Every structure is written in structure tokens, then in C-alpha cells.
Short mmCIF file of C-alpha atoms and ligand atoms in Angstrom, two decimals:
data_model
loop_
_atom_site.label_atom_id
_atom_site.label_comp_id
_atom_site.label_asym_id
_atom_site.label_seq_id
_atom_site.Cartn_x
_atom_site.Cartn_y
_atom_site.Cartn_z
CA MET O 545 0.00 0.00 0.00
CA ASP O 546 1.57 3.29 -1.04
CA SER O 547 0.81 6.73 0.39
CA LYS O 548 -1.93 7.48 -2.12
CA GLN O 549 -3.63 4.14 -1.52
CA PHE O 550 -3.24 4.64 2.23
CA LYS O 551 -4.95 8.03 2.02
CA GLU O 552 -7.91 6.55 0.12
CA ALA O 553 -8.14 3.53 2.41
CA ALA O 554 -7.84 5.63 5.56
CA THR O 555 -10.50 8.06 4.36
CA SER O 556 -12.95 5.30 3.67
CA THR O 557 -12.04 3.57 6.95
CA ILE O 558 -12.78 6.74 8.92
CA ASP O 559 -16.09 7.07 7.04
CA GLU O 560 -16.95 3.49 7.95
CA ILE O 561 -16.02 4.00 11.60
CA ILE O 562 -18.28 7.05 11.80
CA THR O 563 -21.13 5.13 10.15
CA TYR O 564 -20.52 2.23 12.54
CA PHE O 565 -20.99 4.43 15.59
CA GLU O 566 -23.97 6.28 14.11
CA THR O 567 -25.81 3.07 13.22
CA LEU O 568 -24.83 1.10 16.33
CA PRO O 569 -28.34 1.13 17.89
CA GLN O 570 -29.63 -0.73 14.82
CA ARG O 571 -27.41 -3.73 15.57
CA ASP O 572 -27.92 -6.39 18.20
CA VAL O 573 -25.57 -5.85 21.16
CA VAL O 574 -24.22 -9.37 21.39
CA SER O 575 -22.91 -11.37 18.47
CA SER O 576 -25.08 -14.39 17.72
CA VAL O 577 -22.53 -16.37 15.69
CA THR O 578 -21.85 -19.96 16.63
CA PRO O 579 -18.40 -21.18 17.73
CA GLY O 580 -16.07 -21.73 14.78
CA TYR O 581 -18.20 -19.51 12.48
CA LEU O 582 -15.22 -17.73 10.97
CA ARG O 583 -12.96 -20.47 9.59
CA PRO O 584 -15.29 -21.56 6.77
CA LEU O 585 -15.68 -17.93 5.73
CA LEU O 586 -11.96 -17.27 5.29
CA ALA O 587 -9.35 -18.70 2.93
CA PRO O 588 -7.49 -21.70 4.37
CA SER O 589 -4.15 -19.85 4.20
CA ALA O 590 -2.73 -16.34 3.68
CA PRO O 591 -3.01 -15.13 0.07
CA ALA O 592 0.06 -15.59 -2.12
CA GLU O 593 -0.47 -12.20 -3.76
CA GLY O 594 -1.48 -9.01 -1.99
CA GLU O 595 -5.18 -8.15 -2.22
CA PRO O 596 -6.81 -4.75 -2.81
CA TRP O 597 -7.96 -2.82 0.26
CA SER O 598 -11.53 -2.63 -1.02
CA LEU O 599 -11.79 -6.42 -0.89
CA ILE O 600 -10.26 -6.65 2.58
CA GLN O 601 -12.53 -3.86 3.83
CA SER O 602 -15.67 -5.47 2.48
CA ASP O 603 -14.80 -8.67 4.37
CA LEU O 604 -14.72 -6.67 7.58
CA GLU O 605 -18.41 -5.81 7.33
CA SER O 606 -19.53 -9.19 6.02
CA LYS O 607 -17.32 -11.57 8.00
CA ILE O 608 -15.86 -9.87 11.05
CA LEU O 609 -18.58 -7.51 12.28
CA PRO O 610 -21.14 -10.32 12.69
CA GLY O 611 -18.74 -11.80 15.24
CA ILE O 612 -18.35 -8.56 17.19
CA THR O 613 -20.17 -7.84 20.45
CA HIS O 614 -20.69 -4.10 20.57
CA TRP O 615 -19.29 -2.68 23.79
CA SER O 616 -20.15 0.88 22.73
CA HIS O 617 -23.79 -0.01 21.98
CA PRO O 618 -26.27 2.03 24.06
CA GLY O 619 -27.83 -1.26 25.16
CA PHE O 620 -24.57 -2.60 26.62
CA HIS O 621 -25.23 -2.89 30.36
CA ALA O 622 -22.97 -5.88 31.07
CA PHE O 623 -19.70 -6.05 33.06
CA PHE O 624 -18.22 -2.55 32.97
CA PRO O 625 -17.84 -0.31 29.93
CA CYS O 626 -14.83 -0.68 27.67
CA ALA O 627 -14.67 2.86 26.43
CA THR O 628 -13.55 4.54 23.27
CA SER O 629 -13.92 7.98 21.73
CA TYR O 630 -12.76 9.80 18.62
CA PRO O 631 -9.78 11.52 20.33
CA SER O 632 -8.71 8.15 21.72
CA ILE O 633 -8.96 6.51 18.28
CA LEU O 634 -6.81 9.32 16.85
CA GLY O 635 -4.25 8.70 19.58
CA GLU O 636 -4.07 5.04 18.55
CA LEU O 637 -3.67 6.06 14.92
CA TYR O 638 -0.65 8.24 15.63
CA SER O 639 0.72 5.69 18.07
CA SER O 640 0.64 2.97 15.43
CA ALA O 641 2.36 5.27 12.94
CA LEU O 642 5.11 6.11 15.44
CA SER O 643 5.43 2.46 16.39
CA GLY O 644 8.37 1.52 18.56
CA ALA O 645 9.20 -0.65 21.55
CA CYS O 646 9.81 2.32 23.79
CA PHE O 647 11.19 0.58 26.87
CA ASN O 648 14.04 3.03 27.63
CA TRP O 649 13.87 6.82 27.62
CA ILE O 650 16.30 7.00 24.70
CA CYS O 651 14.03 4.74 22.61
CA SER O 652 11.77 7.80 22.20
CA PRO O 653 12.15 10.41 24.94
CA ALA O 654 8.70 11.88 24.24
CA VAL O 655 7.00 8.52 24.87
CA THR O 656 8.42 8.37 28.39
CA GLU O 657 8.11 12.05 29.20
CA LEU O 658 4.52 12.42 27.97
CA GLU O 659 3.54 9.36 30.01
CA THR O 660 5.03 10.83 33.19
CA ILE O 661 3.32 14.17 32.56
CA VAL O 662 -0.15 12.87 31.66
CA LEU O 663 -0.13 10.52 34.63
CA ASP O 664 0.71 13.48 36.86
CA TRP O 665 -2.24 15.31 35.29
CA LEU O 666 -4.45 12.31 35.93
CA SER O 667 -3.22 11.93 39.50
CA GLN O 668 -4.16 15.56 40.19
CA LEU O 669 -7.49 15.18 38.41
CA LEU O 670 -8.40 12.12 40.50
CA GLY O 671 -7.40 13.89 43.72
CA LEU O 672 -4.73 11.33 44.61
CA PRO O 673 -2.42 12.41 47.43
CA SER O 674 0.72 14.18 46.20
CA CYS O 675 2.89 11.14 47.04
CA TYR O 676 1.65 9.57 43.78
CA LEU O 677 3.00 12.44 41.66
CA SER O 678 6.36 12.03 39.91
CA THR O 679 7.24 15.44 41.34
CA GLY O 680 5.84 14.61 44.79
CA PRO O 681 7.57 14.29 48.15
CA THR O 682 8.19 10.51 48.04
CA ASN O 683 9.48 9.99 44.48
CA GLY O 684 6.25 8.40 43.33
CA GLY O 685 4.76 8.44 39.86
CA GLY O 686 2.60 6.65 37.37
CA VAL O 687 3.08 4.12 34.59
CA ILE O 688 0.62 2.87 31.98
CA GLN O 689 0.02 -0.87 32.03
CA GLY O 690 -2.04 -3.05 29.72
CA SER O 691 -4.64 -4.04 32.29
CA ALA O 692 -5.56 -3.88 35.95
CA SER O 693 -4.47 -7.51 36.19
CA GLU O 694 -1.00 -6.63 34.95
CA ALA O 695 -0.96 -3.71 37.40
CA VAL O 696 -1.75 -5.85 40.46
CA LEU O 697 0.89 -8.37 39.40
CA THR O 698 3.45 -5.57 39.05
CA ALA O 699 2.51 -4.18 42.45
CA MET O 700 2.69 -7.61 44.05
CA VAL O 701 6.16 -8.34 42.63
CA ALA O 702 7.36 -5.01 43.99
CA ALA O 703 5.71 -5.71 47.35
CA ARG O 704 7.31 -9.15 47.56
CA GLU O 705 10.80 -7.80 46.88
CA LYS O 706 10.31 -4.92 49.33
CA TYR O 707 9.13 -7.33 52.02
CA LEU O 708 12.06 -9.69 51.47
CA LEU O 709 14.56 -6.83 51.55
CA GLU O 710 13.06 -5.49 54.77
CA THR O 711 12.69 -8.75 56.63
CA ILE O 712 15.75 -10.79 55.69
CA PRO O 713 18.95 -9.78 57.49
CA SER O 714 21.36 -8.03 55.15
CA ASP O 715 24.52 -9.65 56.57
CA LEU O 716 23.82 -13.17 55.27
CA SER O 717 26.02 -14.92 52.73
CA GLU O 718 24.60 -15.36 49.24
CA GLU O 719 23.68 -18.98 49.96
CA GLU O 720 22.13 -18.22 53.36
CA ARG O 721 20.11 -15.46 51.77
CA GLU O 722 18.78 -17.79 49.05
CA ASP O 723 17.69 -20.25 51.76
CA ALA O 724 16.10 -17.50 53.86
CA ILE O 725 14.16 -16.25 50.82
CA ALA O 726 12.88 -19.74 50.01
CA LEU O 727 11.68 -20.21 53.61
CA LYS O 728 10.06 -16.81 53.73
CA ARG O 729 8.29 -17.18 50.38
CA ALA O 730 6.57 -20.32 51.62
CA LYS O 731 4.96 -18.27 54.40
CA MET O 732 4.07 -15.11 52.51
CA VAL O 733 0.38 -14.38 52.04
CA ALA O 734 -1.36 -12.05 49.60
CA LEU O 735 -4.76 -10.94 50.88
CA ALA O 736 -7.96 -9.86 49.21
CA THR O 737 -11.64 -10.06 50.06
CA THR O 738 -14.23 -12.44 48.67
CA ALA O 739 -15.42 -9.47 46.57
CA THR O 740 -11.99 -8.59 45.15
CA HIS O 741 -11.46 -9.13 41.43
CA SER O 742 -9.85 -12.47 40.56
CA SER O 743 -6.75 -10.72 39.21
CA THR O 744 -5.23 -10.59 42.71
CA LYS O 745 -5.61 -14.35 43.05
CA LYS O 746 -4.05 -14.79 39.63
CA ALA O 747 -1.09 -12.56 40.59
CA ALA O 748 -0.53 -14.66 43.72
CA LEU O 749 -0.72 -17.83 41.61
CA ILE O 750 1.86 -16.50 39.16
CA LEU O 751 4.18 -15.42 41.98
CA GLY O 752 3.76 -18.66 43.91
CA VAL O 753 2.68 -16.99 47.16
CA ARG O 754 -0.26 -18.00 49.32
CA PHE O 755 -3.60 -16.35 48.68
CA VAL O 756 -6.21 -15.85 51.39
CA THR O 757 -9.59 -14.14 51.13
CA ILE O 758 -11.28 -12.14 53.86
CA PRO O 759 -15.03 -12.81 53.84
CA VAL O 760 -17.25 -9.79 53.17
CA THR O 761 -21.04 -9.95 53.16
CA ALA O 762 -24.18 -7.89 52.74
CA ALA O 763 -23.84 -6.84 56.40
CA THR O 764 -20.97 -4.48 55.45
CA ASN O 765 -22.30 -3.86 51.93
CA TYR O 766 -19.56 -6.19 50.61
CA SER O 767 -16.77 -3.86 51.67
CA LEU O 768 -13.74 -4.65 53.77
CA THR O 769 -13.84 -3.26 57.28
CA ALA O 770 -11.31 -3.06 60.12
CA PRO O 771 -12.70 -5.94 62.26
CA ALA O 772 -12.66 -8.38 59.32
CA LEU O 773 -9.12 -7.42 58.36
CA SER O 774 -7.80 -7.51 61.94
CA SER O 775 -9.32 -10.90 62.60
CA THR O 776 -7.82 -12.42 59.42
CA LEU O 777 -4.41 -10.92 60.15
CA SER O 778 -4.39 -12.29 63.71
CA SER O 779 -5.38 -15.77 62.63
CA LEU O 780 -2.75 -15.85 59.85
CA ARG O 781 -0.02 -14.67 62.20
CA ALA O 782 -1.10 -17.22 64.80
CA ARG O 783 -0.43 -19.90 62.14
CA GLY O 784 3.10 -18.51 61.55
CA LEU O 785 2.16 -17.01 58.19
CA GLU O 786 3.31 -13.61 56.96
CA PRO O 787 0.77 -11.36 55.22
CA PHE O 788 2.65 -8.94 52.95
CA PHE O 789 0.09 -7.67 50.42
CA LEU O 790 -3.52 -6.56 50.45
CA THR O 791 -5.72 -5.49 47.56
CA ALA O 792 -8.37 -3.02 48.68
CA THR O 793 -10.98 -2.05 46.11
CA LEU O 794 -12.69 1.15 45.11
CA GLY O 795 -15.63 -0.27 43.15
CA THR O 796 -15.77 -4.06 43.27
CA THR O 797 -16.76 -5.97 40.17
CA ASP O 798 -19.99 -7.45 41.50
CA THR O 799 -21.50 -4.47 43.28
CA CYS O 800 -19.10 -1.49 43.09
CA ALA O 801 -18.46 -1.65 46.83
CA VAL O 802 -15.75 0.59 48.27
CA ASP O 803 -13.52 -0.83 50.97
CA ASP O 804 -13.21 1.16 54.18
CA PHE O 805 -9.86 2.91 53.75
CA ALA O 806 -10.03 4.50 57.20
CA GLY O 807 -10.76 1.11 58.77
CA ILE O 808 -7.91 -0.55 56.87
CA THR O 809 -5.52 2.17 58.02
CA SER O 810 -6.57 1.81 61.65
CA SER O 811 -6.41 -1.98 61.55
CA LEU O 812 -2.91 -1.95 60.04
CA SER O 813 -1.75 0.73 62.50
CA THR O 814 -2.42 -1.57 65.43
CA SER O 815 -0.84 -4.62 63.79
CA PRO O 816 2.69 -5.82 64.70
CA PHE O 817 4.09 -4.21 61.50
CA PRO O 818 2.34 -0.83 61.26
CA PRO O 819 2.57 1.28 58.09
CA GLY O 820 6.01 2.80 57.61
CA THR O 821 7.91 0.08 59.47
CA PRO O 822 9.92 -2.78 57.90
CA GLY O 823 7.64 -5.70 57.07
CA GLU O 824 4.54 -3.49 56.65
CA ILE O 825 1.75 -4.79 54.45
CA TRP O 826 1.72 -3.28 50.95
CA VAL O 827 -1.79 -1.98 50.23
CA HIS O 828 -2.75 -1.82 46.57
CA ILE O 829 -5.93 0.01 45.61
CA ASP O 830 -7.79 -1.55 42.72
CA ALA O 831 -9.99 1.20 41.33
CA ALA O 832 -10.10 -0.34 37.85
CA TYR O 833 -13.59 0.89 37.01
CA ALA O 834 -14.87 3.28 39.66
CA GLY O 835 -11.59 5.17 39.93
CA ALA O 836 -12.84 7.16 36.93
CA ALA O 837 -15.52 8.75 39.14
CA LEU O 838 -12.76 10.40 41.20
CA VAL O 839 -12.80 13.14 38.56
CA LEU O 840 -15.68 14.43 40.71
CA PRO O 841 -14.53 16.23 43.88
CA GLU O 842 -17.56 14.88 45.78
CA VAL O 843 -16.46 11.30 45.03
CA GLN O 844 -12.94 12.12 46.20
CA SER O 845 -14.41 13.10 49.57
CA SER O 846 -17.03 10.35 49.84
CA THR O 847 -14.45 7.63 49.15
CA LYS O 848 -11.85 9.34 51.39
CA ILE O 849 -9.26 8.99 48.67
CA SER O 850 -6.82 11.22 50.57
CA LEU O 851 -6.30 8.32 53.00
CA ILE O 852 -4.45 6.28 50.38
CA GLU O 853 -1.43 8.40 51.26
CA LYS O 854 -0.64 5.63 53.72
CA PHE O 855 -0.95 2.93 51.05
CA HIS O 856 1.49 1.92 48.35
CA SER O 857 -0.09 1.73 44.90
CA PHE O 858 -3.28 2.67 43.10
CA ASP O 859 -4.57 1.57 39.72
CA MET O 860 -7.48 2.68 37.54
CA ASN O 861 -8.40 1.89 33.95
CA MET O 862 -8.96 4.88 31.70
CA HIS O 863 -10.20 2.21 29.30
CA LYS O 864 -13.25 1.40 31.39
CA TRP O 865 -15.19 4.56 32.20
CA LEU O 866 -13.02 7.40 30.94
CA LEU O 867 -13.48 7.51 27.17
CA THR O 868 -10.13 5.93 26.30
CA ASN O 869 -9.94 2.69 24.38
CA PHE O 870 -8.33 -0.50 25.68
CA ASP O 871 -5.57 -0.59 26.83
CA ALA O 872 -4.85 2.18 29.31
CA SER O 873 -4.49 1.00 32.89
CA CYS O 874 -2.90 3.74 34.99
CA LEU O 875 -0.80 2.47 37.88
CA PHE O 876 0.57 4.87 40.48
CA VAL O 877 3.16 4.06 43.13
CA ARG O 878 4.16 5.99 46.22
CA ASP O 879 7.88 5.33 45.78
CA ARG O 880 9.08 4.36 42.32
CA LYS O 881 12.25 2.75 43.68
CA TRP O 882 10.07 -0.19 44.81
CA PHE O 883 9.28 -0.99 41.16
CA VAL O 884 12.84 -0.44 40.02
CA GLN O 885 14.40 -2.60 42.73
CA ALA O 886 12.01 -5.47 41.88
CA LEU O 887 11.93 -5.26 38.10
CA SER O 888 15.28 -3.91 36.98
CA VAL O 889 17.19 -6.67 35.19
CA ASN O 890 20.08 -5.46 33.10
CA GLN O 891 21.35 -6.81 29.83
CA ALA O 892 24.25 -5.18 27.97
CA VAL O 893 22.19 -4.53 24.86
CA TYR O 894 19.85 -2.18 26.76
CA GLY O 895 22.59 -0.02 28.34
CA ASN O 896 22.94 3.61 27.18
CA SER O 897 24.46 6.79 28.50
CA ALA O 898 21.08 8.41 29.32
CA SER O 899 20.10 5.47 31.53
CA ALA O 900 23.55 5.32 33.07
CA GLY O 901 23.35 9.05 33.87
CA GLY O 902 20.40 8.30 36.16
CA LEU O 903 18.40 11.34 35.07
CA VAL O 904 15.79 9.51 33.04
CA THR O 905 12.96 7.08 33.65
CA ASP O 906 13.24 3.76 31.85
CA TYR O 907 9.70 2.39 32.09
CA ARG O 908 10.88 -1.17 31.38
CA GLU O 909 11.86 -1.12 35.08
CA TRP O 910 8.26 -0.42 36.14
CA GLN O 911 6.54 -3.25 34.30
CA ILE O 912 6.62 -6.95 33.40
CA PRO O 913 7.20 -6.75 29.59
CA LEU O 914 10.15 -5.05 27.99
CA GLY O 915 8.57 -3.28 25.01
CA ARG O 916 5.78 -0.79 25.39
CA ARG O 917 3.38 1.18 23.21
CA PHE O 918 2.85 4.93 23.02
CA ARG O 919 -0.34 4.79 25.09
CA SER O 920 -0.02 8.18 26.75
CA LEU O 921 -0.83 9.84 23.44
CA LYS O 922 -4.48 8.75 23.48
CA ILE O 923 -4.80 9.71 27.17
CA TRP O 924 -3.34 13.13 26.38
CA PHE O 925 -5.75 13.57 23.48
CA VAL O 926 -8.73 12.54 25.64
CA LEU O 927 -7.78 14.78 28.57
CA ARG O 928 -7.24 17.75 26.26
CA SER O 929 -10.26 17.18 24.02
CA TYR O 930 -12.80 16.74 26.81
CA GLY O 931 -11.11 18.80 29.50
CA VAL O 932 -11.85 18.24 33.18
CA LYS O 933 -15.38 19.60 32.75
CA GLY O 934 -16.18 17.30 29.84
CA LEU O 935 -15.06 14.23 31.77
CA GLN O 936 -16.96 15.33 34.88
CA GLU O 937 -20.12 15.90 32.85
CA TYR O 938 -19.87 12.47 31.26
CA ILE O 939 -19.39 10.64 34.57
CA THR O 940 -22.17 12.67 36.22
CA ARG O 941 -24.58 12.03 33.34
CA THR O 942 -24.06 8.27 33.20
CA ALA O 943 -24.15 7.91 37.01
CA LYS O 944 -27.38 9.92 37.11
CA ILE O 945 -29.00 7.60 34.57
CA GLY O 946 -27.98 4.72 36.86
CA GLU O 947 -29.70 6.44 39.79
CA GLU O 948 -32.90 6.85 37.79
CA PHE O 949 -32.78 3.22 36.77
CA ALA O 950 -32.47 2.16 40.41
CA GLU O 951 -35.47 4.36 41.29
CA TRP O 952 -37.57 2.69 38.60
CA VAL O 953 -36.57 -0.76 39.85
CA ASN O 954 -37.38 0.27 43.41
CA GLU O 955 -40.81 1.50 42.39
CA LYS O 956 -41.74 -1.97 41.07
CA LYS O 957 -41.66 -3.63 44.46
CA ASP O 958 -44.02 -6.38 43.30
CA LEU O 959 -41.45 -7.55 40.76
CA PHE O 960 -37.99 -6.50 41.95
CA GLU O 961 -35.72 -6.02 44.93
CA VAL O 962 -32.60 -3.84 44.70
CA LEU O 963 -29.72 -5.66 46.40
CA THR O 964 -27.01 -2.99 46.06
CA GLY O 965 -26.59 0.42 44.54
CA PRO O 966 -26.94 2.48 42.61
CA SER O 967 -23.20 2.74 43.02
CA PHE O 968 -21.05 4.22 40.26
CA ALA O 969 -23.74 3.64 37.61
CA LEU O 970 -24.25 0.04 38.73
CA THR O 971 -27.44 -1.36 40.24
CA VAL O 972 -27.71 -4.97 41.35
CA PHE O 973 -31.22 -6.36 41.69
CA ARG O 974 -33.24 -9.55 41.62
CA MET O 975 -36.81 -10.71 41.20
CA THR O 976 -39.19 -11.14 44.06
CA GLY O 977 -40.67 -14.54 44.88
CA LYS O 978 -42.14 -16.63 47.70
CA ASP O 979 -38.76 -18.03 48.82
CA GLU O 980 -35.04 -17.97 47.98
CA GLU O 981 -35.40 -20.81 45.53
CA GLU O 982 -38.12 -19.09 43.54
CA ARG O 983 -36.31 -15.74 43.63
CA ASN O 984 -33.14 -17.36 42.29
CA GLU O 985 -34.98 -19.32 39.61
CA ARG O 986 -36.94 -16.30 38.44
CA THR O 987 -33.90 -14.02 38.36
CA LYS O 988 -31.90 -16.56 36.39
CA LYS O 989 -34.74 -16.90 33.91
CA LEU O 990 -35.06 -13.12 33.69
CA ALA O 991 -31.35 -12.72 32.86
CA GLU O 992 -31.69 -15.30 30.09
CA LYS O 993 -34.83 -13.68 28.68
CA ILE O 994 -33.33 -10.18 28.70
CA ASN O 995 -30.21 -11.30 26.87
CA ALA O 996 -32.16 -13.40 24.38
CA SER O 997 -33.87 -10.21 23.18
CA GLY O 998 -30.56 -9.11 21.63
CA LYS O 999 -31.50 -5.48 22.32
CA ILE O 1000 -29.64 -5.17 25.60
CA TRP O 1001 -26.96 -7.15 27.37
CA ILE O 1002 -26.68 -7.56 31.13
CA THR O 1003 -24.52 -9.80 33.30
CA SER O 1004 -25.55 -11.72 36.36
CA THR O 1005 -23.77 -12.66 39.53
CA VAL O 1006 -24.36 -14.50 42.78
CA LEU O 1007 -24.23 -12.60 46.10
CA ASP O 1008 -24.24 -14.84 49.19
CA GLY O 1009 -26.17 -17.47 47.28
CA ARG O 1010 -28.59 -14.91 45.84
CA TYR O 1011 -28.77 -14.88 42.05
CA ALA O 1012 -28.68 -11.25 40.89
CA ILE O 1013 -28.61 -9.07 37.80
CA ARG O 1014 -26.04 -6.30 37.35
CA PHE O 1015 -27.19 -3.33 35.30
CA MET O 1016 -24.56 -0.75 34.37
CA THR O 1017 -25.23 2.56 32.59
CA GLY O 1018 -21.70 3.85 31.99
CA VAL O 1019 -21.44 3.49 28.20
CA ALA O 1020 -20.94 6.89 26.53
CA ARG O 1021 -23.71 6.38 23.97
CA THR O 1022 -26.26 5.25 26.56
CA GLU O 1023 -28.87 7.93 27.17
CA ARG O 1024 -31.83 8.03 29.54
CA GLU O 1025 -34.23 7.05 26.73
CA HIS O 1026 -32.20 3.85 26.03
CA VAL O 1027 -32.32 2.89 29.70
CA LYS O 1028 -36.03 3.63 29.89
CA ALA O 1029 -36.55 1.30 26.91
CA ALA O 1030 -34.29 -1.31 28.49
CA PHE O 1031 -36.33 -1.11 31.69
CA GLY O 1032 -39.45 -1.75 29.59
CA VAL O 1033 -37.84 -4.91 28.19
CA ILE O 1034 -36.89 -6.02 31.71
CA CYS O 1035 -40.40 -5.39 33.14
CA GLU O 1036 -42.10 -7.18 30.27
CA ALA O 1037 -39.85 -10.21 30.67
CA ALA O 1038 -40.35 -10.22 34.46
CA GLU O 1039 -44.15 -9.97 34.15
CA GLY O 1040 -44.07 -12.90 31.73
CA ILE O 1041 -42.08 -14.96 34.23
CA VAL O 1042 -44.55 -14.19 37.04
CA LYS O 1043 -47.41 -15.27 34.79
CA GLY O 1044 -45.52 -18.49 34.10
CA GLU O 1045 -44.88 -17.77 30.42
N1 PLP K 1205 -10.43 -5.01 39.01
C1 PLP K 1205 -11.74 -4.80 38.95
C2 PLP K 1205 -12.46 -4.19 40.11
C3 PLP K 1205 -12.45 -5.17 37.80
O1 PLP K 1205 -13.78 -5.01 37.76
C4 PLP K 1205 -11.76 -5.73 36.71
C5 PLP K 1205 -12.47 -6.10 35.49
O2 PLP K 1205 -13.58 -5.71 35.25
C6 PLP K 1205 -10.38 -5.92 36.83
C7 PLP K 1205 -9.75 -5.55 38.00
C8 PLP K 1205 -9.59 -6.52 35.72
O3 PLP K 1205 -9.41 -5.57 34.72
P1 PLP K 1205 -8.44 -5.81 33.50
O4 PLP K 1205 -9.24 -6.41 32.41
O5 PLP K 1205 -7.94 -4.43 33.16
O6 PLP K 1205 -7.34 -6.70 33.95
#
């Protein structure tokens, strides 16, 4: 493809993308293809001769789009949003043109420096304490990761190395140290709650450390509180185990619960290794989805985000609820040396005078992979195009629609019971019934009926044995009228179930 052909192809691609978004409501949300649908539609091997763009492009509409589930569809109420926007798409376009594996500063100084700057902007916008700024008092800073799962793994590796450095005597011989590390690792425990996203468990699995969950229930609105944490810590320590890592969540996956940061701080302060002392527990805040709502000052105060000053890392996905396409997970650390000391592995080929001078950030030392994309560009475009006000308006609007939805559900007491929320544009509800069994059966049936309509897509979950439906209104193209129509679909399906249809 030469420049002229690229210009023509790109122009028609942009036209198609615009048409795609404008006609989205006419499509079904979820793809209805059957497994293996694609192979018979495509050639058995790559073409020997290059093909014209027009042919490739026409296959996109006829063969690929039928197998796409539309996460930007106004009827997408499942999981959490996976955002995109025109400025974000433009960021990706430039990023792919400037392609490079920008792991060291010298590999493209702007890639590193823009990332540091936009993450400082974001940190300020979210009201994070100044310790998470690259220019802050504790040498903190932010790094863009591919996903919240990658972020918690990165944080846990750093926490493990910090813990080992702090708790193993420094005067041991190399061999004694190896033995001490092996013994210690067998006792180290990563903690989360029963409502924490599974990525913390996966990180513990990958790192080969123990994983323990702290039970949380409806009684505390599924959030972690001081008594639950203190009791788990005491029982682990009584067994000779060594808790070194805790994921606390701002917006859990099932219900958007927020853990009690003040309670966590007070529980840890009275533990044998209080914050700030060697052997302290690293607290990672997983704000993958709801962290976006911190653009609102009132959410910064209601979640008490200033208290995370005592914690160690914080992660939120711009690619969920902040108009930036996947992937853009923004991980902040209170002291960047913790990442560097855990993840810096040198190889002669990567040495250069800028790195050796110590004045630059080499982001390969803050992450698991070596190479990295120019992801800050799309974040920069989004922050500049929407501005703080634009982002605040978007979060406020979609959260407000969620509140209205919860009111409508609440008004239909004969059919529904709200279990949690509305919290960060998420309401969790179930059907009424004569007993638990009937309520569960009806709710399960309702979820199936709603999704079978193809018009909207919701996900279900189970809370303490109670089958429930999650309804999320965070998608940018979702307006009140779409949610009103979705509620009509839900009510009709529920009435049918009650009548035994
Ligand atoms: N944390 C929370 C609270 C989530 O809800 C999710 C996914 O929805 C994740 C982490 C994992 O996100 P990612 O796909 O970025 O790894």
C-alpha cells in the first residue's frame, strides 16, 4: 500500500467507523454467531499475492462484524464499559504510525516524558495524594500498564521484593540469603476479600505466594472493614504465616463496593508491623472501574481517597469509564524505587548513557514486559479534548441515569428487589418470589430472557447465594431514553415470568 492508496483507504475507513458508531443502535448488542463460524468464511491460508484494500474492507463488514459484540452499543449494560472515543482513536492512529518498543527513555524520549506528565495530570485530576506524583515528596509516579491484572501483578512483585529486603537480614552470605528467601516465600500471604477481582488471586498464583480471602457480606455492603481485616491478620499470624500484600478495592466488580480505607488504616496501624515500618503490608488500591468517578470532587471526599497516602499503589483503567480505548491501565506508586528494585534486570544490549546518567525514567523497570506502546498519546488527546469539565459531565450524566434506573426498579416492588446500589452507575437487583429458591430461579430466567432479546446485554452474579442481575449505565452512547426502553424490556420479561410464560 503506497501513500496514495493509504490516504484513500484511511479516508474510507474513517467514514466506515463514523457510520458504525452512528448506526450502532440498529445492531444487536451481542454477536449471535456460533463457535467456529469464521474459519469456513476465510481462505485456508494467507493469500500468495497481496489483495486490494476494497476487498479486505468489504470482508470486515460481512465476516468480522457479525462476530463482534458491541461494547459501545447504548444497550450494553454488562460487566463494565470498555470505552472509546474519537480523540482516543486518533491517539491510537498516531501511536501505530510512530510504532516503537519504547522501553528506555532514549528509545523515544517523548513517549516516556509524555507518560510521566499525563499521569501526573491524571493523578491531580483524581485527587490522589501528592505522594503519587512524579514530582511529589516521596518519588512516586505513574506508569501505563495493559490491564488492571498486569498492574496488580506488578505491584505484588514489587511488594514481595520490598518485604524480602526489609525482613531478611542483610549480613547473610549469598547462599544463606537464598535459603532464607525460600523459607520466607513459603509463608508469605497475599490478601484480598471475597469481593476482590480475581486478578489478585491470579497474581498470587503466578508469583507462587499463598492467597487468602477475607469474607465480606451484605452486612458491610460487601466492603472490607477493620474488624474483618484484623481478625484475618491475627489468625494468619497465629499460624506462623506472613501477610505482605492486600488489595483493597474502590468499586468491586460485582457491586461497586468501596472498601473502608479509614478502617484498613486503623487496623494496620495496630498490627505488629504498622505502616512505615519494615515488614509493613503493601496496600494496593484496585480502582479499575470506579476510579474514573474520582474526577468528581464529591467522590474524592465520599471515598476518602486522601487516605491512600498511607498505602502503596493505586490503579485505575482509563479504558473502562473514561473515554479511552483499551488498553490504558494507569498504575501509580508511592515510591518508584520499589518498582525499580524489583523489576530492573540489566542486559548489555539495553545499556545507554542516558540510563547510566540516572536522570531519566526507563519504564521497562516499572513493568513486566520489555517493550511498550505509546499509550499516553491517546490519554493526552482525551484529557485535552474533553477537559476536566467534559469528563466530569460524562461521569455525572451516566451515574445519574444509573440512579434513575435504580429508582424505577425500586418502584416496582411487586417484581424486583434492589440488592445494592446504585453505586457508580451500577445497580444490582433480583426478582421477588415466595422463597429464595423461587427468587433465584426467576432471576436466572429473567437474565436469560433479557439477553435473548438481543437489544440489551446484562450480566448476572451471585451474592451470598442470591442470584442477581447487574445493570450498568456507563457506556458513553447510553442515554436516559435507552435505559427507559431497556427497563421496559426487563419489566415485560419479568411480568411474563410471574405469569408463568
Ligand atoms: N479489578 C476490577 C475491580 C475489575 O472489575 C476488573 C475487570 O472488570 C479488573 C480488575 C480486571 O481488569 P483488566 O481487564 O484491566 O485486567
